[in-house]
């Protein structure tokens, strides 16, 4: 048991260490120019030096992602419920949903910026737009995948539609909702960064662009690492919520 | 009414046709007539896919009959009656609920969940040998234990009719024999009228007052056997001449033996 716990952390850490080690050997061995690829140690130094800057910009991006993702959950789940509970709604809006979804978000981003400005709101909207789709699709799939026998059981007791939804369909769909949310949360980060790339005054994506334009490659790399940490933190948040809301799935 | 027996349920010329896309209609059940006496345990015995499950669903009010009448306690039924209990082929427990909460599910739907219901659930769980597992989640139980919990769920609201759809079909032979005895015990305690779907001849004869043997699709009642072996029945009964005689009769009706 204890050994298992150690290896649970040991192997992932070793994986990261291995990649950093190979990176270091490559830069030192081939004498790579730091403008092309800085040494990992240099990136770490910059991260420590510029920690305040990274944290402030990171906080801005983090807020854009969290709000965009939260909005995607708040609208995506009820929309999926509506689509699965009514054939008419589904026939009317599902093709529309797919149609709008097939427009690349990067192409829509400039328009969103025109509508919502250079600030926080436009990034939130883009993050929302990319996170929304997987949540709707996975929630709808989950709601449709309720075991028929459980529905039969409820119907045999003359359960109301609301009872069936709250006591059976929704909890049965939770694993699907969470797998959609895990995809959505990483997409939300991409969405926010796309928004910052198109035009922004703050955020890690903005910092990355500025650093790149000043050929400050180590700072660009530092922002990249910060973005990846941000993505992992958000993902871990969803996993933690899953553990709390679905304790029964732990045994698997 | 005949003597001290009272008819609980009558089926008259029940027929079920499934209309399929791009295919001719499938007659699942054709012209089934039968009568179930109050308190009786009746088995519907037949080959897999013959339509016995469909008949059970009609009784449960989950599938409407295409033709004929289903009368329960003298009333025509055309929808589910909340005072029926159903046990499905699979235990069908909700993984997000504890065993106790699974058992209490019908009481929640019927808005009867209270201290008494909880007490009854605990008693039932004890009766089926699941004392101490109340707070456990279903995926930590074996298949047989899950089916026991599902049996408790079907009994929690004191159903007047217990419908069982091959409930022990997925269990191993020893567990199945244990569950057969458990079912007979439960029945002695609850007195619920029971309809039991199975494809096992031995199981049908061992459990039932009456066995309705069905032909292959479309399901028709080929033979009615009244098993006049007194209860309580014990496992050794399976090896007696009297028991084997009934097995042979049922087998013959199914076309397995001559």
CSV table of C-alpha atoms in Angstrom, one decimal:
chain,number,residue,atom,x,y,z
A,1,UNK,CA,0.0,0.0,0.0
A,2,UNK,CA,2.7,2.5,1.0
A,3,UNK,CA,4.9,1.4,-1.9
A,4,UNK,CA,2.0,1.9,-4.2
A,5,UNK,CA,1.6,5.5,-2.9
A,6,UNK,CA,5.2,6.2,-3.5
A,7,UNK,CA,5.2,4.9,-7.0
A,8,UNK,CA,2.1,6.9,-7.7
A,9,UNK,CA,4.1,10.1,-7.3
A,10,UNK,CA,7.5,8.7,-8.2
A,11,UNK,CA,6.9,7.8,-11.8
A,12,UNK,CA,5.2,11.0,-12.9
A,13,UNK,CA,7.9,13.1,-11.3
A,14,UNK,CA,10.6,10.9,-12.9
A,15,UNK,CA,8.9,11.4,-16.3
A,16,UNK,CA,9.2,15.2,-16.0
A,17,UNK,CA,12.7,15.0,-14.7
A,18,UNK,CA,13.7,12.8,-17.7
A,19,UNK,CA,12.3,15.2,-20.2
A,20,UNK,CA,14.0,18.2,-18.5
A,21,UNK,CA,17.3,16.2,-18.4
A,22,UNK,CA,17.1,15.3,-22.1
A,23,UNK,CA,16.3,19.0,-22.9
A,24,UNK,CA,19.3,20.2,-20.9
A,25,UNK,CA,21.7,17.6,-22.5
A,26,UNK,CA,20.4,18.6,-25.9
A,27,UNK,CA,21.0,22.4,-25.4
A,28,UNK,CA,24.4,21.9,-23.8
A,29,UNK,CA,25.6,19.1,-26.1
A,30,UNK,CA,24.7,20.8,-29.3
A,31,UNK,CA,25.5,24.3,-28.0
A,32,UNK,CA,22.0,25.7,-28.9
A,33,UNK,CA,21.6,29.5,-29.0
A,34,UNK,CA,19.3,30.5,-26.0
A,35,UNK,CA,17.2,32.5,-28.4
A,36,UNK,CA,16.3,29.3,-30.2
A,37,UNK,CA,16.0,27.1,-27.1
A,38,UNK,CA,17.0,28.2,-23.6
A,39,UNK,CA,18.4,25.8,-21.0
A,40,UNK,CA,15.8,24.5,-18.5
A,41,UNK,CA,17.7,26.1,-15.7
A,42,UNK,CA,17.6,29.5,-17.4
A,43,UNK,CA,13.8,29.2,-17.8
A,44,UNK,CA,13.6,28.3,-14.1
A,45,UNK,CA,15.7,31.4,-13.2
A,46,UNK,CA,13.5,33.7,-15.2
A,47,UNK,CA,10.4,32.1,-13.6
A,48,UNK,CA,11.7,32.9,-10.2
A,49,UNK,CA,12.9,36.4,-11.2
A,50,UNK,CA,9.7,37.3,-12.9
A,51,UNK,CA,7.4,35.4,-10.5
A,52,UNK,CA,5.3,38.5,-9.7
A,53,UNK,CA,4.7,39.3,-13.4
A,54,UNK,CA,3.9,35.6,-14.2
A,55,UNK,CA,1.5,35.4,-11.3
A,56,UNK,CA,-0.4,38.6,-12.2
A,57,UNK,CA,-0.6,37.7,-15.9
A,58,UNK,CA,-1.4,34.1,-15.0
A,59,UNK,CA,-4.2,35.2,-12.6
A,60,UNK,CA,-5.7,37.2,-15.5
A,61,UNK,CA,-5.7,34.2,-17.8
A,62,UNK,CA,-6.9,32.0,-15.0
A,63,UNK,CA,-10.0,34.2,-14.4
A,64,UNK,CA,-10.8,34.2,-18.2
A,65,UNK,CA,-10.6,30.4,-18.2
A,66,UNK,CA,-12.6,29.8,-15.1
A,67,UNK,CA,-15.4,32.2,-15.9
A,68,UNK,CA,-15.6,30.9,-19.5
A,69,UNK,CA,-15.6,27.3,-18.3
A,70,UNK,CA,-18.2,28.0,-15.6
A,71,UNK,CA,-20.4,29.7,-18.2
A,72,UNK,CA,-20.0,26.7,-20.5
A,73,UNK,CA,-21.1,24.4,-17.7
A,74,UNK,CA,-24.0,26.7,-16.6
A,75,UNK,CA,-25.4,26.9,-20.1
A,76,UNK,CA,-24.2,23.6,-21.6
A,77,UNK,CA,-25.8,21.3,-19.1
A,78,UNK,CA,-29.3,22.8,-19.3
A,79,UNK,CA,-29.1,23.0,-23.1
A,80,UNK,CA,-28.2,19.3,-23.2
A,81,UNK,CA,-31.1,18.5,-20.9
A,82,UNK,CA,-33.4,20.4,-23.1
A,83,UNK,CA,-32.1,18.7,-26.3
A,84,UNK,CA,-32.5,15.3,-24.8
A,85,UNK,CA,-35.9,15.8,-23.3
A,86,UNK,CA,-37.6,17.2,-26.4
A,87,UNK,CA,-37.5,15.7,-29.9
A,88,UNK,CA,-38.6,18.9,-31.4
A,89,UNK,CA,-36.0,21.0,-29.7
A,90,UNK,CA,-33.4,18.4,-30.7
A,91,UNK,CA,-34.4,18.4,-34.3
A,92,UNK,CA,-34.5,22.2,-34.4
A,93,UNK,CA,-31.3,23.1,-32.6
A,94,UNK,CA,-28.9,20.1,-32.9
A,95,UNK,CA,-28.0,20.7,-36.5
A,96,UNK,CA,-27.5,24.3,-35.8
A,97,UNK,CA,-25.3,23.5,-32.9
A,98,UNK,CA,-23.1,21.2,-35.1
A,99,UNK,CA,-23.1,23.9,-37.8
A,100,UNK,CA,-21.9,26.7,-35.6
A,101,UNK,CA,-19.4,24.3,-33.9
A,102,UNK,CA,-17.7,23.5,-37.2
A,103,UNK,CA,-16.7,27.2,-37.6
A,104,UNK,CA,-13.1,27.3,-36.3
A,105,UNK,CA,-13.0,29.4,-33.2
A,106,UNK,CA,-9.8,31.1,-34.3
A,107,UNK,CA,-11.7,32.5,-37.2
A,108,UNK,CA,-14.5,33.8,-35.0
A,109,UNK,CA,-12.1,35.3,-32.4
A,110,UNK,CA,-11.5,38.7,-34.2
A,111,UNK,CA,-15.3,39.2,-34.5
A,112,UNK,CA,-15.7,38.4,-30.8
A,113,UNK,CA,-13.0,41.0,-30.0
A,114,UNK,CA,-14.9,43.6,-32.1
A,115,UNK,CA,-18.1,42.8,-30.1
A,116,UNK,CA,-16.6,42.5,-26.6
A,117,UNK,CA,-13.5,44.7,-26.8
A,118,UNK,CA,-9.9,44.0,-25.9
A,119,UNK,CA,-10.6,43.3,-22.2
A,120,UNK,CA,-11.5,40.4,-20.1
A,121,UNK,CA,-15.0,39.8,-21.6
A,122,UNK,CA,-13.9,38.8,-25.1
A,123,UNK,CA,-11.5,36.2,-23.7
A,124,UNK,CA,-14.2,34.8,-21.5
A,125,UNK,CA,-16.5,34.5,-24.5
A,126,UNK,CA,-14.0,32.7,-26.6
A,127,UNK,CA,-13.1,30.3,-23.7
A,128,UNK,CA,-16.8,29.7,-23.3
A,129,UNK,CA,-17.3,29.0,-27.0
A,130,UNK,CA,-14.6,26.3,-27.1
A,131,UNK,CA,-15.6,24.7,-23.8
A,132,UNK,CA,-19.3,24.7,-24.5
A,133,UNK,CA,-19.5,22.0,-27.2
A,134,UNK,CA,-17.8,19.0,-25.4
A,135,UNK,CA,-20.0,19.7,-22.4
A,136,UNK,CA,-23.2,19.7,-24.4
A,137,UNK,CA,-22.3,16.6,-26.4
A,138,UNK,CA,-21.1,14.6,-23.5
A,139,UNK,CA,-24.0,15.6,-21.2
A,140,UNK,CA,-26.5,14.7,-23.9
A,141,UNK,CA,-24.8,11.4,-24.6
A,142,UNK,CA,-24.8,10.6,-20.8
A,143,UNK,CA,-28.5,11.5,-20.5
A,144,UNK,CA,-29.4,9.3,-23.4
A,145,UNK,CA,-27.3,6.4,-22.0
A,146,UNK,CA,-29.4,5.9,-18.9
A,147,UNK,CA,-29.8,2.1,-18.4
A,148,UNK,CA,-33.2,1.1,-19.6
A,149,UNK,CA,-33.9,-1.1,-16.7
A,150,UNK,CA,-33.5,1.7,-14.3
A,151,UNK,CA,-36.0,3.8,-16.3
A,152,UNK,CA,-38.3,0.8,-16.3
A,153,UNK,CA,-38.0,0.6,-12.5
A,154,UNK,CA,-38.9,4.2,-12.1
A,155,UNK,CA,-41.8,4.0,-14.6
A,156,UNK,CA,-43.2,1.0,-12.8
A,157,UNK,CA,-43.4,3.1,-9.6
A,158,UNK,CA,-45.1,5.9,-11.6
A,159,UNK,CA,-42.2,8.3,-10.9
A,160,UNK,CA,-42.7,11.8,-12.3
A,161,UNK,CA,-40.4,13.1,-15.1
A,162,UNK,CA,-38.7,15.4,-12.6
A,163,UNK,CA,-38.1,12.5,-10.2
A,164,UNK,CA,-36.7,10.3,-13.1
A,165,UNK,CA,-34.4,13.2,-14.1
A,166,UNK,CA,-33.1,14.1,-10.7
A,167,UNK,CA,-32.8,10.6,-9.2
A,168,UNK,CA,-31.8,8.6,-12.2
A,169,UNK,CA,-30.8,10.3,-15.4
A,170,UNK,CA,-28.7,13.1,-14.0
A,171,UNK,CA,-26.6,11.0,-11.6
A,172,UNK,CA,-26.2,8.3,-14.3
A,173,UNK,CA,-25.0,11.0,-16.7
A,174,UNK,CA,-22.4,12.4,-14.2
A,175,UNK,CA,-19.5,10.3,-15.4
A,176,UNK,CA,-20.1,11.6,-19.0
A,177,UNK,CA,-20.5,15.2,-17.8
A,178,UNK,CA,-17.2,15.0,-16.1
A,179,UNK,CA,-15.4,13.5,-19.1
A,180,UNK,CA,-16.8,16.4,-21.1
A,181,UNK,CA,-15.7,18.8,-18.5
A,182,UNK,CA,-12.2,17.5,-18.5
A,183,UNK,CA,-11.9,18.1,-22.2
A,184,UNK,CA,-13.6,21.4,-21.9
A,185,UNK,CA,-11.4,22.8,-19.2
A,186,UNK,CA,-8.2,22.3,-21.2
A,187,UNK,CA,-10.0,23.8,-24.3
A,188,UNK,CA,-11.0,26.8,-22.2
A,189,UNK,CA,-7.3,27.6,-21.6
A,190,UNK,CA,-6.7,27.3,-25.4
A,191,UNK,CA,-9.7,29.6,-26.0
A,192,UNK,CA,-8.4,32.3,-23.6
A,193,UNK,CA,-5.0,32.2,-25.1
A,194,UNK,CA,-6.4,32.5,-28.6
A,195,UNK,CA,-8.3,35.6,-27.5
A,196,UNK,CA,-5.2,37.1,-25.9
A,197,UNK,CA,-3.2,36.5,-29.1
A,198,UNK,CA,-5.8,38.4,-31.2
A,199,UNK,CA,-5.6,41.4,-29.0
A,200,UNK,CA,-5.2,41.9,-25.2
A,201,UNK,CA,-3.5,44.0,-22.6
A,202,UNK,CA,-2.9,41.3,-20.1
A,203,UNK,CA,-2.7,37.6,-19.7
A,204,UNK,CA,-0.1,34.9,-20.2
A,205,UNK,CA,-0.8,34.7,-24.0
A,206,UNK,CA,-0.2,38.4,-24.2
A,207,UNK,CA,3.0,38.1,-22.3
A,208,UNK,CA,4.1,35.3,-24.6
A,209,UNK,CA,3.5,37.5,-27.6
A,210,UNK,CA,5.3,40.4,-26.1
A,211,UNK,CA,8.3,38.3,-25.0
A,212,UNK,CA,8.5,36.7,-28.5
A,213,UNK,CA,8.4,40.1,-30.2
A,214,UNK,CA,11.3,41.3,-28.0
A,215,UNK,CA,13.2,38.0,-28.8
A,216,UNK,CA,13.1,37.3,-25.0
A,217,UNK,CA,12.9,33.5,-25.6
A,218,UNK,CA,13.5,32.6,-21.9
A,219,UNK,CA,10.5,34.7,-20.8
A,220,UNK,CA,8.4,33.2,-23.6
A,221,UNK,CA,9.3,29.8,-22.4
A,222,UNK,CA,8.6,30.8,-18.8
A,223,UNK,CA,5.1,31.9,-19.9
A,224,UNK,CA,4.6,28.6,-21.7
A,225,UNK,CA,5.5,26.6,-18.6
A,226,UNK,CA,3.2,28.9,-16.6
A,227,UNK,CA,0.4,28.2,-19.1
A,228,UNK,CA,0.9,24.5,-18.8
A,229,UNK,CA,0.8,24.7,-15.0
A,230,UNK,CA,-2.4,26.7,-15.3
A,231,UNK,CA,-3.9,24.0,-17.5
A,232,UNK,CA,-2.9,21.3,-15.0
A,233,UNK,CA,-4.3,23.2,-12.1
A,234,UNK,CA,-7.7,23.6,-13.8
A,235,UNK,CA,-7.7,20.0,-14.8
A,236,UNK,CA,-6.9,19.0,-11.2
A,237,UNK,CA,-9.8,21.2,-10.1
A,238,UNK,CA,-12.2,19.2,-12.3
A,239,UNK,CA,-10.8,15.9,-11.0
A,240,UNK,CA,-11.1,17.0,-7.4
A,241,UNK,CA,-14.8,18.0,-8.1
A,242,UNK,CA,-15.3,14.6,-9.6
A,243,UNK,CA,-14.0,12.9,-6.6
A,244,UNK,CA,-16.2,14.9,-4.3
A,245,UNK,CA,-19.4,14.6,-6.4
A,246,UNK,CA,-18.9,11.0,-7.5
A,247,UNK,CA,-17.4,9.2,-4.6
A,248,UNK,CA,-18.8,5.9,-6.0
A,249,UNK,CA,-16.5,6.0,-9.0
A,250,UNK,CA,-13.4,5.8,-6.7
A,251,UNK,CA,-13.3,2.1,-6.6
A,252,UNK,CA,-12.7,1.7,-10.3
B,1,UNK,CA,-63.9,-17.3,-6.5
B,2,UNK,CA,-63.5,-21.0,-6.2
B,3,UNK,CA,-63.5,-22.3,-2.7
B,4,UNK,CA,-61.0,-20.4,-0.6
B,5,UNK,CA,-59.0,-19.3,-3.6
B,6,UNK,CA,-59.4,-16.0,-5.1
B,7,UNK,CA,-58.3,-15.0,-8.6
B,8,UNK,CA,-55.6,-12.2,-8.5
B,9,UNK,CA,-54.9,-11.8,-12.1
B,10,UNK,CA,-56.5,-13.0,-15.3
B,11,UNK,CA,-55.1,-12.8,-18.8
B,12,UNK,CA,-57.6,-13.2,-21.7
B,13,UNK,CA,-56.4,-13.7,-25.3
B,14,UNK,CA,-53.4,-11.5,-24.7
B,15,UNK,CA,-51.5,-10.8,-27.9
B,16,UNK,CA,-48.4,-8.7,-28.6
B,17,UNK,CA,-47.2,-7.7,-32.0
B,18,UNK,CA,-44.1,-5.7,-32.5
B,19,UNK,CA,-44.1,-3.6,-35.7
B,20,UNK,CA,-40.7,-3.3,-37.0
B,21,UNK,CA,-39.2,-1.0,-39.6
B,22,UNK,CA,-38.6,-2.6,-43.0
B,23,UNK,CA,-39.6,-6.0,-41.7
B,24,UNK,CA,-42.8,-7.9,-41.2
B,25,UNK,CA,-44.5,-7.6,-37.8
B,26,UNK,CA,-43.2,-9.9,-35.1
B,27,UNK,CA,-45.8,-11.8,-33.1
B,28,UNK,CA,-44.2,-12.1,-29.7
B,29,UNK,CA,-47.2,-13.4,-27.8
B,30,UNK,CA,-50.2,-15.0,-29.3
B,31,UNK,CA,-53.5,-15.7,-27.5
B,32,UNK,CA,-52.3,-16.2,-24.0
B,33,UNK,CA,-55.0,-17.0,-21.4
B,34,UNK,CA,-54.2,-17.8,-17.8
B,35,UNK,CA,-55.3,-17.1,-14.3
B,36,UNK,CA,-53.1,-16.4,-11.3
B,37,UNK,CA,-54.5,-17.2,-7.8
B,38,UNK,CA,-53.8,-14.8,-5.0
B,39,UNK,CA,-50.7,-15.7,-3.1
B,40,UNK,CA,-49.6,-18.2,-5.8
B,41,UNK,CA,-46.1,-18.5,-7.2
B,42,UNK,CA,-46.4,-19.0,-10.9
B,43,UNK,CA,-43.4,-19.6,-13.2
B,44,UNK,CA,-43.4,-18.7,-16.9
B,45,UNK,CA,-41.1,-21.4,-18.3
B,46,UNK,CA,-40.0,-21.3,-21.9
B,47,UNK,CA,-37.0,-21.2,-24.3
B,48,UNK,CA,-34.9,-18.0,-24.5
B,49,UNK,CA,-36.5,-15.3,-26.6
B,50,UNK,CA,-39.9,-16.8,-26.6
B,51,UNK,CA,-41.7,-13.8,-25.3
B,52,UNK,CA,-42.0,-14.6,-21.6
B,53,UNK,CA,-40.2,-11.3,-20.7
B,54,UNK,CA,-42.7,-9.4,-22.9
B,55,UNK,CA,-45.6,-11.0,-21.1
B,56,UNK,CA,-44.0,-10.0,-17.7
B,57,UNK,CA,-43.6,-6.5,-19.0
B,58,UNK,CA,-47.3,-6.5,-20.0
B,59,UNK,CA,-48.2,-7.5,-16.5
B,60,UNK,CA,-46.0,-4.8,-15.1
B,61,UNK,CA,-47.8,-2.3,-17.2
B,62,UNK,CA,-44.5,-1.3,-18.9
B,63,UNK,CA,-45.5,-2.6,-22.4
B,64,UNK,CA,-49.1,-2.4,-23.6
B,65,UNK,CA,-50.7,-5.5,-25.0
B,66,UNK,CA,-51.7,-5.3,-28.7
B,67,UNK,CA,-54.9,-7.2,-28.0
B,68,UNK,CA,-56.8,-9.0,-25.2
B,69,UNK,CA,-57.3,-8.0,-21.6
B,70,UNK,CA,-55.2,-8.1,-18.5
B,71,UNK,CA,-57.3,-7.9,-15.4
B,72,UNK,CA,-55.8,-7.6,-12.0
B,73,UNK,CA,-58.1,-7.7,-8.9
B,74,UNK,CA,-61.0,-7.5,-11.3
B,75,UNK,CA,-59.7,-4.3,-12.9
B,76,UNK,CA,-58.4,-3.9,-16.4
B,77,UNK,CA,-54.9,-2.5,-16.3
B,78,UNK,CA,-53.2,-0.3,-18.9
B,79,UNK,CA,-50.4,1.2,-17.0
B,80,UNK,CA,-48.0,0.4,-14.2
B,81,UNK,CA,-49.4,-0.2,-10.7
B,82,UNK,CA,-47.1,1.3,-8.1
B,83,UNK,CA,-47.8,-1.6,-5.7
B,84,UNK,CA,-45.9,-4.1,-7.9
B,85,UNK,CA,-42.4,-5.0,-7.3
B,86,UNK,CA,-40.0,-5.9,-10.1
B,87,UNK,CA,-36.7,-7.8,-10.0
B,88,UNK,CA,-34.8,-7.6,-13.3
B,89,UNK,CA,-32.4,-10.0,-15.0
B,90,UNK,CA,-29.5,-7.8,-13.8
B,91,UNK,CA,-29.4,-6.4,-10.2
B,92,UNK,CA,-29.8,-3.0,-11.7
B,93,UNK,CA,-28.7,-1.1,-8.6
B,94,UNK,CA,-27.7,2.5,-8.7
B,95,UNK,CA,-24.0,2.7,-8.2
B,96,UNK,CA,-24.2,6.2,-6.6
B,97,UNK,CA,-26.5,5.0,-3.8
B,98,UNK,CA,-25.6,2.8,-0.8
B,99,UNK,CA,-27.3,-0.6,-0.6
B,100,UNK,CA,-29.7,0.8,2.0
B,101,UNK,CA,-30.6,3.8,-0.2
B,102,UNK,CA,-31.1,1.6,-3.2
B,103,UNK,CA,-33.6,-0.5,-1.2
B,104,UNK,CA,-35.4,2.7,-0.1
B,105,UNK,CA,-35.6,4.0,-3.7
B,106,UNK,CA,-39.3,2.9,-4.2
B,107,UNK,CA,-40.3,4.5,-0.9
B,108,UNK,CA,-38.7,7.8,-2.1
B,109,UNK,CA,-40.6,7.8,-5.3
B,110,UNK,CA,-43.9,6.9,-3.5
B,111,UNK,CA,-43.1,9.6,-0.9
B,112,UNK,CA,-43.3,7.0,1.9
B,113,UNK,CA,-39.7,7.3,3.1
B,114,UNK,CA,-39.8,7.5,6.9
B,115,UNK,CA,-38.5,5.8,9.9
B,116,UNK,CA,-40.7,2.8,9.4
B,117,UNK,CA,-39.5,2.3,5.8
B,118,UNK,CA,-36.0,2.5,7.0
B,119,UNK,CA,-36.7,-0.1,9.7
B,120,UNK,CA,-38.4,-2.4,7.1
B,121,UNK,CA,-35.4,-2.0,4.7
B,122,UNK,CA,-33.0,-3.0,7.5
B,123,UNK,CA,-35.2,-6.0,8.3
B,124,UNK,CA,-35.3,-7.1,4.7
B,125,UNK,CA,-31.6,-6.7,4.3
B,126,UNK,CA,-31.1,-8.9,7.4
B,127,UNK,CA,-33.6,-11.5,6.0
B,128,UNK,CA,-31.6,-11.8,2.8
B,129,UNK,CA,-28.3,-12.0,4.7
B,130,UNK,CA,-27.0,-8.5,3.9
B,131,UNK,CA,-26.8,-7.3,7.5
B,132,UNK,CA,-23.7,-5.1,7.9
B,133,UNK,CA,-23.7,-4.2,4.2
B,134,UNK,CA,-26.2,-1.3,4.4
B,135,UNK,CA,-23.7,1.5,3.9
B,136,UNK,CA,-21.7,-0.3,1.2
B,137,UNK,CA,-21.9,0.7,-2.4
B,138,UNK,CA,-23.2,-1.9,-4.9
B,139,UNK,CA,-20.0,-2.3,-6.9
B,140,UNK,CA,-18.4,-3.7,-3.7
B,141,UNK,CA,-20.8,-6.6,-3.6
B,142,UNK,CA,-20.8,-9.9,-5.6
B,143,UNK,CA,-23.4,-10.5,-8.2
B,144,UNK,CA,-25.4,-12.7,-5.9
B,145,UNK,CA,-25.4,-10.1,-3.1
B,146,UNK,CA,-26.4,-7.4,-5.5
B,147,UNK,CA,-29.4,-9.5,-6.6
B,148,UNK,CA,-30.4,-10.0,-3.0
B,149,UNK,CA,-30.3,-6.2,-2.5
B,150,UNK,CA,-32.4,-5.8,-5.6
B,151,UNK,CA,-34.9,-8.3,-4.2
B,152,UNK,CA,-35.2,-6.2,-1.0
B,153,UNK,CA,-35.8,-3.1,-3.2
B,154,UNK,CA,-38.7,-5.0,-5.0
B,155,UNK,CA,-40.2,-5.9,-1.6
B,156,UNK,CA,-39.8,-2.7,0.3
B,157,UNK,CA,-43.2,-1.2,-0.5
B,158,UNK,CA,-45.0,-4.5,0.4
B,159,UNK,CA,-46.0,-5.2,-3.2
B,160,UNK,CA,-49.2,-7.2,-3.9
B,161,UNK,CA,-47.5,-8.7,-7.0
B,162,UNK,CA,-43.8,-9.6,-7.3
B,163,UNK,CA,-42.6,-9.8,-10.9
B,164,UNK,CA,-39.3,-11.5,-11.5
B,165,UNK,CA,-37.6,-11.7,-14.8
B,166,UNK,CA,-35.0,-14.5,-14.8
B,167,UNK,CA,-33.5,-12.9,-11.7
B,168,UNK,CA,-31.1,-15.7,-11.0
B,169,UNK,CA,-30.2,-16.6,-14.5
B,170,UNK,CA,-26.8,-14.9,-14.3
B,171,UNK,CA,-25.8,-16.6,-11.1
B,172,UNK,CA,-23.8,-19.8,-10.7
B,173,UNK,CA,-25.6,-23.0,-9.9
B,174,UNK,CA,-24.9,-23.0,-6.1
B,175,UNK,CA,-25.9,-19.4,-5.6
B,176,UNK,CA,-29.0,-19.9,-7.7
B,177,UNK,CA,-30.1,-22.8,-5.4
B,178,UNK,CA,-29.5,-20.7,-2.4
B,179,UNK,CA,-31.5,-17.9,-3.9
B,180,UNK,CA,-34.3,-20.3,-4.7
B,181,UNK,CA,-34.6,-21.2,-1.0
B,182,UNK,CA,-34.3,-17.6,-0.1
B,183,UNK,CA,-37.2,-16.7,-2.4
B,184,UNK,CA,-39.4,-19.4,-0.9
B,185,UNK,CA,-38.6,-18.1,2.6
B,186,UNK,CA,-39.4,-14.6,1.6
B,187,UNK,CA,-42.6,-15.7,0.1
B,188,UNK,CA,-43.6,-17.5,3.3
B,189,UNK,CA,-43.1,-14.2,5.2
B,190,UNK,CA,-44.6,-11.8,2.7
B,191,UNK,CA,-47.3,-13.8,1.0
B,192,UNK,CA,-46.9,-11.8,-2.2
B,193,UNK,CA,-48.3,-13.3,-5.4
B,194,UNK,CA,-45.3,-13.9,-7.6
B,195,UNK,CA,-44.7,-14.3,-11.3
B,196,UNK,CA,-41.3,-15.8,-12.0
B,197,UNK,CA,-39.8,-16.0,-15.5
B,198,UNK,CA,-37.2,-18.6,-16.0
B,199,UNK,CA,-35.8,-21.0,-18.6
B,200,UNK,CA,-34.7,-23.5,-16.0
B,201,UNK,CA,-37.0,-26.5,-15.7
B,202,UNK,CA,-35.7,-27.4,-12.3
B,203,UNK,CA,-36.0,-23.9,-10.9
B,204,UNK,CA,-39.6,-23.6,-12.2
B,205,UNK,CA,-40.7,-26.9,-10.7
B,206,UNK,CA,-38.9,-26.3,-7.4
B,207,UNK,CA,-40.4,-22.8,-6.8
B,208,UNK,CA,-43.9,-22.9,-8.2
B,209,UNK,CA,-47.5,-23.7,-7.4
B,210,UNK,CA,-48.1,-23.5,-11.0
B,211,UNK,CA,-45.8,-23.7,-14.1
B,212,UNK,CA,-47.0,-22.3,-17.4
B,213,UNK,CA,-44.9,-23.8,-20.1
B,214,UNK,CA,-44.6,-21.6,-23.2
B,215,UNK,CA,-44.0,-22.7,-26.8
B,216,UNK,CA,-41.4,-21.1,-29.0
B,217,UNK,CA,-42.3,-17.7,-30.5
B,218,UNK,CA,-45.0,-16.6,-30.7
B,219,UNK,CA,-45.4,-17.5,-27.1
B,220,UNK,CA,-48.5,-19.6,-26.3
B,221,UNK,CA,-49.2,-21.5,-23.2
B,222,UNK,CA,-48.4,-25.1,-24.3
B,223,UNK,CA,-49.0,-26.7,-20.9
B,224,UNK,CA,-50.1,-25.8,-17.4
B,225,UNK,CA,-48.6,-27.8,-14.6
B,226,UNK,CA,-49.9,-27.7,-11.1
B,227,UNK,CA,-47.0,-28.7,-8.8
B,228,UNK,CA,-48.9,-30.2,-5.9
B,229,UNK,CA,-45.8,-30.7,-3.7
B,230,UNK,CA,-46.4,-29.1,-0.3
B,231,UNK,CA,-44.2,-26.3,1.0
B,232,UNK,CA,-41.8,-25.8,2.7
B,233,UNK,CA,-39.7,-27.5,0.0
B,234,UNK,CA,-36.1,-28.4,0.7
B,235,UNK,CA,-33.1,-28.9,-1.7
B,236,UNK,CA,-33.3,-32.7,-1.5
B,237,UNK,CA,-36.7,-32.6,-3.1
B,238,UNK,CA,-34.9,-32.1,-6.4
B,239,UNK,CA,-33.8,-35.8,-6.4
B,240,UNK,CA,-37.2,-37.4,-5.6
B,241,UNK,CA,-39.2,-39.3,-8.1
B,242,UNK,CA,-42.2,-37.0,-7.7
B,243,UNK,CA,-40.1,-34.0,-8.6
B,244,UNK,CA,-38.5,-35.7,-11.6
B,245,UNK,CA,-42.0,-36.6,-12.8
B,246,UNK,CA,-42.9,-32.9,-13.0
B,247,UNK,CA,-39.5,-32.1,-14.6
B,248,UNK,CA,-40.2,-34.7,-17.3
B,249,UNK,CA,-43.7,-33.3,-17.9
B,250,UNK,CA,-42.3,-29.8,-18.3
B,251,UNK,CA,-39.5,-31.1,-20.5
B,252,UNK,CA,-41.9,-32.9,-22.7
B,253,UNK,CA,-44.0,-29.7,-23.1
B,254,UNK,CA,-40.9,-27.9,-24.2
B,255,UNK,CA,-40.0,-30.7,-26.6
B,256,UNK,CA,-36.8,-31.6,-24.8
B,257,UNK,CA,-37.9,-35.0,-23.6
B,258,UNK,CA,-40.5,-37.4,-24.8
